Amino acid sequence: MTDDSTVDVIVIGGGTGGYSTALRASALGLSVLLAERDKVGGTCLHRGCIPSKAMLHAAELVDGVAEARERWGVRARVESIDWSALTATRDDIVARNHKGVEAHLEHAGVRVVRSGARLTGPRSVRTEDGREFTAGRGIVLATGSRPRTLPGLEPDGHTVVTSDDALFAPGLPASVLVLGGGAIGVEYASFHRSMGAEVTLVEAADRLVPSEDVDVSRHLARGLRRRGIDVLTGARLEGAERLAFGGVRATVRTARGELREIGAERLLVAVGRVPVTDGLDLAAAGPATDERGFVAPADWSRLETAVPGIHVVGDLLPPPSLGLAHASFAEGLLVAETLAGVASAPVDYAAVPRVTYSAPQTAAVGPTEAQAREAGYDVVVNTMPLTAVAKGMVHGQGGMVKVVAERAGRVLGVHLVGPHVSEMIAESQLIVGWDAEPADVARHIHAHPTLSEAVGEAFLSLAGRGLHQR
């Protein structure tokens, strides 16, 4: 650095995309300034991925007690849930992860400025406290997203909540109405049901997780209904009001056109997220947002905007980026290497895994069957129930493996529903990412008895060597 106001790279936003960019750029010998007004780690670490998965693990333990009693003759019950103890464990996990990220940044020599920043030119920024910095190589926009809200349903952190504050609202509600049947809504519906709440899940599309394969949606809805969640698809919110004595009352038009009144102690709005560009002053440097508020790159191979040297990572990116933390890590690596002049392959979004951590879980990589057919592929499909293998019977939760492949060609997509499939998707990511054919996979032996054996069996059948599948 020529002085402390000039660096090679300036990163605005310290979430997964921002701090991964900073760490990789520093490792490649670049001087890096990271501006973050809140805590490094972003939504994923502090309000989303990590705390929610901690709570879902607790929910899994509660469900395990119920299964032990109902299926296995273990006379056990959950006497009560100590909310303060549960949240203390969650907060400890978050705090330790946060300290770890801070330590990584410090060890890497990344200069962290505890402030927001706005663009003053294509290579310069001004922080909220008035300091000015210049980037010799480039600026990276990584300011993330926030939950989408509905007019008249502004969140209050107690009665009406979003995914950012649902886990931090006081206590456990007795009933919850969840608006939105995407991954976030499904996860929160699953958690609250495990904790004993009466849950209604409303999705405007004709099925849950509508961006996933139709068979994934079908198995997921079946599993949630089996657990007692009232799943309403093709349904729309007509209106909602906060009640004077607490809670909400909503009017929902069902898929059949009927009006239904639903009362709940808490309303969770999970209808998507919107990119955050407030305060960036994009006009000062040139990048523009599209009609949805995303900052689209002019060059996806470099994630560089139309203004040379200004790059974008994370939730600011429009599709095909997926708004997922692990995709943001990959985007951060790509941008850092691009700025350092190191050859780097573009992010292959088709090979990015997608996971919903509900009970049952879903996990997928690659296009759905419908998407593959729409793209013009001549496809073959094999679907195998998890209960077709012994370990699936042990778990007793149903589920399936679905493989979509080119006829006499490579595997295009793999779609899973069932227990622990979030831990099973890595194999399929490699299968799709490396353009494997079913016969390539069928040559490899899967451990018996495991749930992953169902993946192996599905490929054996496609390769004409099936054992347990007719």
Coordinates of C-alpha atoms in Angstrom, one line a residue:
M1 CA 0.0 0.0 0.0
T2 CA 1.2 3.5 -0.8
D3 CA -0.7 4.8 2.2
D4 CA -3.4 3.6 4.6
S5 CA -6.2 4.9 2.3
T6 CA -5.1 3.0 -0.8
V7 CA -5.5 -0.8 -1.1
D8 CA -5.7 -3.3 -4.0
V9 CA -9.2 -4.5 -3.2
I10 CA -12.2 -2.9 -1.4
V11 CA -15.0 -5.3 -0.4
I12 CA -18.3 -3.7 0.7
G13 CA -20.1 -6.2 2.9
G14 CA -18.8 -8.9 5.2
G15 CA -21.2 -11.8 4.6
T16 CA -20.2 -15.1 3.1
G17 CA -19.5 -13.7 -0.4
G18 CA -17.6 -10.7 1.0
Y19 CA -15.4 -12.3 3.5
S20 CA -14.5 -15.2 1.2
T21 CA -13.4 -12.7 -1.4
A22 CA -11.3 -10.9 1.2
L23 CA -9.6 -14.0 2.5
R24 CA -8.8 -15.4 -0.9
A25 CA -7.6 -12.1 -2.3
S26 CA -5.3 -11.6 0.8
A27 CA -4.0 -15.2 0.4
L28 CA -3.0 -14.2 -3.2
G29 CA -0.9 -11.3 -1.9
L30 CA -3.4 -8.4 -2.4
S31 CA -4.0 -5.8 0.2
V32 CA -7.7 -5.8 1.2
L33 CA -10.1 -3.5 3.0
L34 CA -13.4 -5.0 4.1
A35 CA -16.2 -2.6 5.1
E36 CA -19.0 -4.0 7.2
R37 CA -21.3 -1.9 9.3
D38 CA -22.6 -4.9 11.3
K39 CA -20.8 -8.2 12.1
V40 CA -18.7 -10.1 9.7
G41 CA -20.4 -13.3 8.7
G42 CA -23.6 -11.6 7.5
T43 CA -27.1 -12.9 7.5
C44 CA -26.1 -16.6 7.1
L45 CA -24.0 -16.7 10.2
H46 CA -26.0 -14.4 12.5
R47 CA -29.6 -14.7 11.5
G48 CA -30.0 -17.4 8.9
C49 CA -28.1 -20.6 8.0
I50 CA -26.2 -21.2 11.2
P51 CA -28.7 -20.4 13.9
S52 CA -31.6 -21.9 12.0
K53 CA -29.7 -25.2 11.5
A54 CA -28.7 -25.2 15.1
M55 CA -32.4 -25.0 16.0
L56 CA -33.4 -27.6 13.5
H57 CA -30.9 -29.9 15.1
A58 CA -32.6 -29.4 18.4
A59 CA -35.9 -30.1 16.6
E60 CA -34.5 -33.3 15.3
L61 CA -33.7 -34.4 18.8
V62 CA -37.2 -33.7 19.9
D63 CA -38.5 -35.7 16.9
G64 CA -36.2 -38.5 17.9
V65 CA -37.8 -38.8 21.3
A66 CA -41.2 -39.1 19.7
E67 CA -39.9 -41.8 17.3
A68 CA -38.3 -43.7 20.1
R69 CA -41.6 -43.8 21.9
E70 CA -43.9 -44.5 19.0
R71 CA -41.8 -46.9 16.9
W72 CA -39.2 -48.5 19.2
G73 CA -40.9 -49.0 22.5
V74 CA -38.6 -46.5 24.4
R75 CA -40.9 -45.0 27.0
A76 CA -39.6 -41.5 26.8
R77 CA -41.3 -38.1 26.6
V78 CA -40.2 -34.5 26.2
E79 CA -41.3 -33.0 29.5
S80 CA -40.6 -29.4 28.5
I81 CA -38.3 -27.3 26.3
D82 CA -36.1 -24.8 28.1
W83 CA -36.1 -22.0 25.6
S84 CA -33.4 -20.0 27.3
A85 CA -31.1 -23.0 27.4
L86 CA -31.8 -23.9 23.7
T87 CA -31.2 -20.4 22.5
A88 CA -28.0 -20.1 24.7
T89 CA -26.6 -23.1 22.9
R90 CA -27.6 -21.7 19.5
D91 CA -26.0 -18.3 20.4
D92 CA -22.8 -20.0 21.6
I93 CA -22.5 -21.8 18.2
V94 CA -23.0 -18.6 16.4
A95 CA -20.5 -16.7 18.6
R96 CA -17.8 -19.3 18.1
N97 CA -18.2 -19.2 14.4
H98 CA -18.1 -15.4 14.4
K99 CA -14.9 -15.4 16.4
G100 CA -13.5 -17.9 14.0
V101 CA -14.3 -15.7 11.0
E102 CA -12.8 -12.6 12.7
A103 CA -9.7 -14.6 13.5
H104 CA -9.3 -15.8 9.9
L105 CA -9.6 -12.2 8.6
E106 CA -7.1 -10.9 11.2
H107 CA -4.6 -13.7 10.5
A108 CA -4.9 -13.1 6.7
G109 CA -4.1 -9.4 7.2
V110 CA -7.5 -8.2 6.0
R111 CA -8.2 -4.7 7.2
V112 CA -11.8 -4.6 8.6
V113 CA -13.6 -1.3 8.9
R114 CA -16.6 -1.4 11.1
S115 CA -18.7 0.8 8.9
G116 CA -20.9 0.8 5.8
A117 CA -19.5 2.3 2.6
R118 CA -20.8 4.0 -0.5
L119 CA -19.2 4.4 -3.9
T120 CA -17.8 7.7 -4.9
G121 CA -16.3 6.5 -8.2
P122 CA -15.3 3.4 -10.0
R123 CA -12.3 2.9 -7.7
S124 CA -13.2 4.8 -4.6
V125 CA -15.5 4.6 -1.6
R126 CA -16.4 6.7 1.4
T127 CA -17.3 5.1 4.8
E128 CA -20.1 6.3 7.0
D129 CA -17.6 8.0 9.3
G130 CA -16.3 10.1 6.4
R131 CA -13.1 8.3 5.6
E132 CA -12.2 7.8 1.9
F133 CA -10.4 4.8 0.4
T134 CA -9.2 3.9 -3.1
A135 CA -8.9 0.5 -4.7
G136 CA -6.0 -0.1 -7.1
R137 CA -7.5 -3.2 -8.6
G138 CA -11.2 -3.3 -7.9
I139 CA -14.2 -3.0 -5.7
V140 CA -16.4 -5.9 -4.8
L141 CA -20.1 -5.4 -3.9
A142 CA -21.3 -7.9 -1.4
T143 CA -24.1 -6.2 0.6
G144 CA -26.5 -9.2 0.6
S145 CA -30.2 -9.3 0.9
R146 CA -33.1 -8.8 3.4
P147 CA -36.4 -10.6 3.8
R148 CA -39.2 -9.4 1.5
T149 CA -42.2 -8.0 3.5
L150 CA -45.8 -7.6 2.6
P151 CA -47.7 -4.3 2.7
G152 CA -49.7 -4.0 5.9
L153 CA -47.7 -6.9 7.5
E154 CA -44.7 -5.1 8.7
P155 CA -42.7 -7.3 11.1
D156 CA -42.7 -6.4 14.8
G157 CA -40.3 -9.2 16.0
H158 CA -43.1 -10.9 18.0
T159 CA -46.5 -11.4 16.3
V160 CA -45.4 -10.9 12.7
V161 CA -41.8 -12.1 12.0
T162 CA -39.5 -12.8 9.1
S163 CA -36.7 -15.3 8.7
D164 CA -34.3 -12.8 10.1
D165 CA -36.1 -12.6 13.5
A166 CA -38.3 -15.7 13.8
L167 CA -35.7 -17.6 15.8
F168 CA -35.1 -14.6 18.1
A169 CA -38.7 -13.8 18.9
P170 CA -39.6 -14.5 22.5
G171 CA -40.6 -18.0 23.4
L172 CA -42.3 -20.8 21.5
P173 CA -45.7 -20.0 20.0
A174 CA -48.5 -22.5 20.3
S175 CA -49.6 -21.9 16.7
V176 CA -47.8 -20.5 13.6
L177 CA -49.0 -19.5 10.2
V178 CA -46.2 -19.6 7.6
L179 CA -46.6 -17.6 4.4
G180 CA -44.3 -19.1 1.7
G181 CA -43.5 -22.7 0.9
G182 CA -39.9 -22.2 -0.4
A183 CA -37.0 -23.6 1.5
I184 CA -37.1 -21.0 4.3
G185 CA -40.8 -21.3 4.9
V186 CA -40.7 -25.1 4.9
E187 CA -37.8 -25.2 7.4
Y188 CA -39.5 -22.9 9.8
A189 CA -42.8 -24.7 9.5
S190 CA -40.9 -28.0 10.3
F191 CA -39.1 -26.5 13.3
H192 CA -42.2 -25.1 14.9
R193 CA -44.1 -28.3 14.4
S194 CA -41.3 -30.3 16.1
M195 CA -41.5 -27.9 19.0
G196 CA -45.2 -28.7 19.4
A197 CA -46.9 -25.8 17.5
E198 CA -49.9 -26.1 15.3
V199 CA -48.6 -25.1 11.9
T200 CA -50.3 -24.0 8.7
L201 CA -48.1 -23.5 5.7
V202 CA -49.5 -21.5 2.8
E203 CA -47.8 -21.4 -0.6
A204 CA -49.2 -19.5 -3.6
A205 CA -47.7 -21.9 -6.2
D206 CA -49.3 -25.2 -6.8
R207 CA -46.7 -27.1 -4.9
L208 CA -44.0 -26.6 -2.2
V209 CA -40.4 -25.7 -3.1
P210 CA -41.7 -24.9 -6.7
S211 CA -38.2 -24.5 -8.1
E212 CA -37.4 -28.2 -7.3
D213 CA -38.5 -31.3 -9.1
V214 CA -42.2 -32.1 -8.9
D215 CA -41.5 -35.5 -7.3
V216 CA -39.5 -33.7 -4.6
S217 CA -42.4 -31.4 -3.9
R218 CA -44.8 -34.3 -3.7
H219 CA -42.7 -36.4 -1.3
L220 CA -42.0 -33.3 0.8
A221 CA -45.6 -32.3 1.2
R222 CA -46.6 -35.9 2.0
G223 CA -43.9 -36.0 4.8
L224 CA -45.0 -32.6 6.3
R225 CA -48.6 -33.6 6.3
R226 CA -47.8 -36.9 7.9
R227 CA -46.3 -34.8 10.7
G228 CA -49.5 -32.8 11.2
I229 CA -48.6 -29.7 9.3
D230 CA -51.6 -28.2 7.4
V231 CA -50.1 -27.6 3.9
L232 CA -52.1 -25.3 1.6
T233 CA -50.7 -25.0 -1.9
G234 CA -52.2 -22.9 -4.7
A235 CA -53.5 -20.6 -1.8
R236 CA -53.2 -16.9 -1.5
L237 CA -53.4 -14.5 1.4
E238 CA -56.4 -12.2 1.1
G239 CA -55.8 -10.2 4.2
A240 CA -54.5 -10.4 7.8
E241 CA -54.9 -8.4 11.0
R242 CA -53.2 -8.3 14.4
L243 CA -55.6 -9.0 17.2
A244 CA -55.9 -6.8 20.2
F245 CA -55.5 -9.7 22.6
G246 CA -52.5 -11.1 20.7
G247 CA -51.9 -13.1 17.6
V248 CA -53.2 -12.7 14.1
R249 CA -56.2 -13.6 12.0
A250 CA -55.7 -14.2 8.3
T251 CA -58.0 -14.9 5.4
V252 CA -56.7 -17.3 2.8
R253 CA -58.2 -18.2 -0.5
T254 CA -57.6 -21.9 -1.1
A255 CA -56.9 -23.6 -4.4
R256 CA -60.6 -24.4 -4.7
G257 CA -61.5 -20.8 -4.3
E258 CA -62.9 -21.1 -0.8
L259 CA -62.1 -18.4 1.8
R260 CA -60.7 -19.8 5.0
E261 CA -60.0 -17.9 8.2
I262 CA -56.8 -19.0 10.1
G263 CA -55.9 -17.8 13.5
A264 CA -52.3 -18.1 14.8
E265 CA -50.2 -16.8 17.7
R266 CA -47.5 -15.9 15.2
L267 CA -47.3 -15.1 11.5
L268 CA -44.0 -15.8 9.7
V269 CA -43.6 -14.1 6.4
A270 CA -41.2 -16.1 4.2
V271 CA -42.0 -14.9 0.7
G272 CA -38.4 -14.4 -0.5
R273 CA -35.6 -12.0 -0.1
V274 CA -34.6 -8.8 -1.9
P275 CA -31.1 -7.5 -2.7
V276 CA -29.8 -4.6 -0.5
T277 CA -28.3 -1.7 -2.4
D278 CA -29.5 1.1 -0.1
G279 CA -26.6 3.5 0.6
L280 CA -24.2 2.1 -2.0
D281 CA -24.8 5.1 -4.3
L282 CA -24.3 3.0 -7.4
A283 CA -25.0 6.0 -9.7
A284 CA -21.7 7.5 -8.5
A285 CA -19.7 4.7 -10.2
G286 CA -22.0 3.5 -12.9
P287 CA -23.4 0.0 -12.1
A288 CA -27.2 -0.1 -12.3
T289 CA -29.7 -2.4 -10.8
D290 CA -32.3 -4.4 -12.9
E291 CA -36.0 -4.1 -12.4
R292 CA -35.8 -6.5 -9.5
G293 CA -33.0 -4.6 -7.7
F294 CA -30.2 -7.1 -8.6
V295 CA -26.8 -5.9 -9.8
A296 CA -26.2 -8.0 -12.9
P297 CA -22.7 -8.7 -14.1
A298 CA -21.8 -7.8 -17.7
D299 CA -19.4 -10.8 -17.7
W300 CA -20.5 -13.8 -15.7
S301 CA -17.1 -15.5 -16.1
R302 CA -15.6 -12.7 -14.0
L303 CA -18.8 -11.5 -12.1
E304 CA -17.8 -8.1 -13.3
T305 CA -20.3 -5.3 -14.0
A306 CA -20.4 -3.0 -17.0
V307 CA -18.0 -0.8 -15.0
P308 CA -14.5 -2.4 -15.3
G309 CA -13.2 -3.3 -11.9
I310 CA -16.5 -3.4 -10.0
H311 CA -17.5 -7.0 -9.3
V312 CA -20.6 -8.5 -7.5
V313 CA -21.0 -11.6 -5.3
G314 CA -23.7 -13.1 -3.2
D315 CA -27.3 -12.2 -3.0
L316 CA -26.9 -9.0 -5.1
L317 CA -26.6 -11.3 -8.2
P318 CA -29.7 -12.3 -10.2
P319 CA -30.3 -15.8 -11.4
P320 CA -28.6 -18.1 -12.3
S321 CA -26.9 -17.3 -9.0
L322 CA -28.9 -19.1 -6.3
G323 CA -28.7 -16.8 -3.3
L324 CA -27.0 -19.6 -1.3
A325 CA -24.1 -19.2 1.0
H326 CA -22.0 -21.9 -0.5
A327 CA -22.5 -20.4 -4.0
S328 CA -21.3 -17.1 -2.5
F329 CA -18.1 -18.8 -1.3
A330 CA -17.5 -19.9 -4.9
E331 CA -18.3 -16.5 -6.2
G332 CA -15.9 -14.9 -3.7
L333 CA -13.1 -17.2 -4.8
L334 CA -13.7 -16.5 -8.5
V335 CA -13.7 -12.7 -8.0
A336 CA -10.6 -12.7 -5.8
E337 CA -8.7 -14.8 -8.3
T338 CA -9.8 -12.6 -11.2
L339 CA -8.6 -9.5 -9.4
A340 CA -5.3 -11.2 -8.7
G341 CA -4.9 -12.2 -12.3
V342 CA -5.1 -15.9 -11.5
A343 CA -7.0 -18.1 -14.0
S344 CA -10.3 -19.3 -12.5
A345 CA -13.2 -21.3 -13.9
P346 CA -16.6 -19.6 -13.8
V347 CA -19.1 -20.8 -11.2
D348 CA -21.1 -23.7 -12.6
Y349 CA -24.5 -22.9 -11.1
A350 CA -26.0 -26.1 -12.5
A351 CA -23.7 -28.1 -10.2
V352 CA -24.5 -26.1 -7.1
P353 CA -26.4 -28.2 -4.6
R354 CA -29.7 -27.0 -3.2
V355 CA -30.9 -28.2 0.3
T356 CA -33.9 -27.8 2.5
Y357 CA -33.2 -28.8 6.1
S358 CA -36.7 -29.7 7.1
A359 CA -38.0 -33.1 8.2
P360 CA -38.0 -34.6 5.7
Q361 CA -35.0 -32.9 4.1
T362 CA -34.6 -32.3 0.4
A363 CA -31.4 -32.0 -1.6
A364 CA -30.8 -31.6 -5.3
V365 CA -28.2 -30.8 -7.9
G366 CA -28.8 -30.1 -11.6
P367 CA -32.0 -29.5 -13.5
T368 CA -35.4 -31.1 -12.7
E369 CA -36.9 -33.6 -15.1
A370 CA -39.2 -30.9 -16.5
Q371 CA -36.3 -28.5 -17.0
A372 CA -34.2 -31.1 -18.7
R373 CA -37.0 -31.9 -21.1
E374 CA -37.7 -28.3 -21.8
A375 CA -34.0 -27.8 -22.6
G376 CA -34.4 -30.4 -25.3
Y377 CA -32.7 -33.4 -23.7
D378 CA -33.9 -36.9 -24.5
V379 CA -34.0 -38.1 -20.9
V380 CA -34.3 -41.3 -19.0
V381 CA -35.4 -41.2 -15.4
N382 CA -35.2 -43.6 -12.5
T383 CA -36.9 -43.0 -9.1
M384 CA -36.1 -45.3 -6.2
P385 CA -37.8 -45.1 -2.8
L386 CA -35.5 -44.9 0.2
T387 CA -37.5 -47.6 1.9
A388 CA -36.4 -50.0 -0.9
V389 CA -33.1 -50.3 1.1
A390 CA -32.8 -51.6 4.6
K391 CA -31.5 -48.4 6.1
G392 CA -34.4 -46.5 4.7
M393 CA -36.7 -49.0 6.5
V394 CA -34.8 -48.4 9.7
H395 CA -35.4 -44.6 9.5
G396 CA -39.0 -45.2 8.4
Q397 CA -39.5 -41.7 7.0
G398 CA -40.1 -42.5 3.4
G399 CA -38.3 -40.5 0.7
M400 CA -36.7 -41.2 -2.6
V401 CA -33.8 -40.9 -5.0
K402 CA -34.6 -39.5 -8.5
V403 CA -32.0 -39.5 -11.2
V404 CA -32.4 -37.6 -14.5
A405 CA -29.9 -38.6 -17.2
E406 CA -29.5 -38.2 -21.0
R407 CA -30.5 -41.3 -22.9
A408 CA -27.2 -43.2 -23.4
G409 CA -25.4 -40.1 -21.9
R410 CA -24.4 -38.2 -18.8
V411 CA -26.3 -37.6 -15.6
L412 CA -28.1 -34.3 -15.6
G413 CA -29.7 -34.1 -12.2
V414 CA -30.1 -35.9 -8.9
H415 CA -33.0 -35.2 -6.5
L416 CA -33.3 -36.6 -3.0
V417 CA -36.0 -36.5 -0.3
G418 CA -35.7 -38.1 3.1
P419 CA -33.7 -38.2 6.3
H420 CA -30.1 -36.8 6.2
V421 CA -30.1 -36.3 2.4
S422 CA -28.3 -33.0 3.0
E423 CA -25.3 -35.1 3.9
M424 CA -25.8 -37.3 0.8
I425 CA -25.8 -34.7 -1.9
A426 CA -22.1 -34.2 -2.2
E427 CA -21.6 -37.5 -4.2
S428 CA -24.3 -36.4 -6.6
Q429 CA -22.7 -33.0 -7.0
L430 CA -19.5 -34.7 -8.2
I431 CA -21.5 -37.0 -10.5
V432 CA -23.2 -34.0 -12.2
G433 CA -20.2 -31.7 -12.1
W434 CA -17.9 -34.3 -13.6
D435 CA -20.4 -35.3 -16.4
A436 CA -20.5 -38.9 -15.2
E437 CA -22.7 -41.4 -16.9
P438 CA -24.9 -43.9 -14.9
A439 CA -22.5 -46.7 -15.8
D440 CA -19.6 -44.7 -14.3
V441 CA -21.4 -44.5 -11.0
A442 CA -22.6 -48.1 -11.1
R443 CA -19.0 -49.3 -11.0
H444 CA -18.5 -47.9 -7.5
I445 CA -19.7 -49.8 -4.5
H446 CA -21.8 -48.1 -1.8
A447 CA -21.6 -49.3 1.8
H448 CA -24.4 -51.5 3.0
P449 CA -26.6 -50.8 4.9
T450 CA -26.7 -47.0 4.3
L451 CA -29.1 -44.5 2.9
S452 CA -26.6 -43.7 0.2
E453 CA -27.0 -47.2 -1.0
A454 CA -30.2 -46.1 -2.6
V455 CA -28.3 -43.7 -4.7
G456 CA -26.0 -46.5 -5.9
E457 CA -29.0 -48.8 -6.6
A458 CA -30.7 -46.1 -8.6
F459 CA -27.6 -45.8 -10.9
L460 CA -27.2 -49.6 -11.0
S461 CA -30.8 -49.8 -12.4
L462 CA -30.1 -47.1 -15.0
A463 CA -27.0 -49.0 -16.1
G464 CA -29.0 -52.2 -16.5
R465 CA -27.5 -53.9 -13.5
G466 CA -30.2 -53.4 -10.9
L467 CA -30.5 -55.7 -7.9
H468 CA -33.3 -54.7 -5.5
Q469 CA -35.3 -52.4 -7.8
R470 CA -37.8 -53.9 -10.2

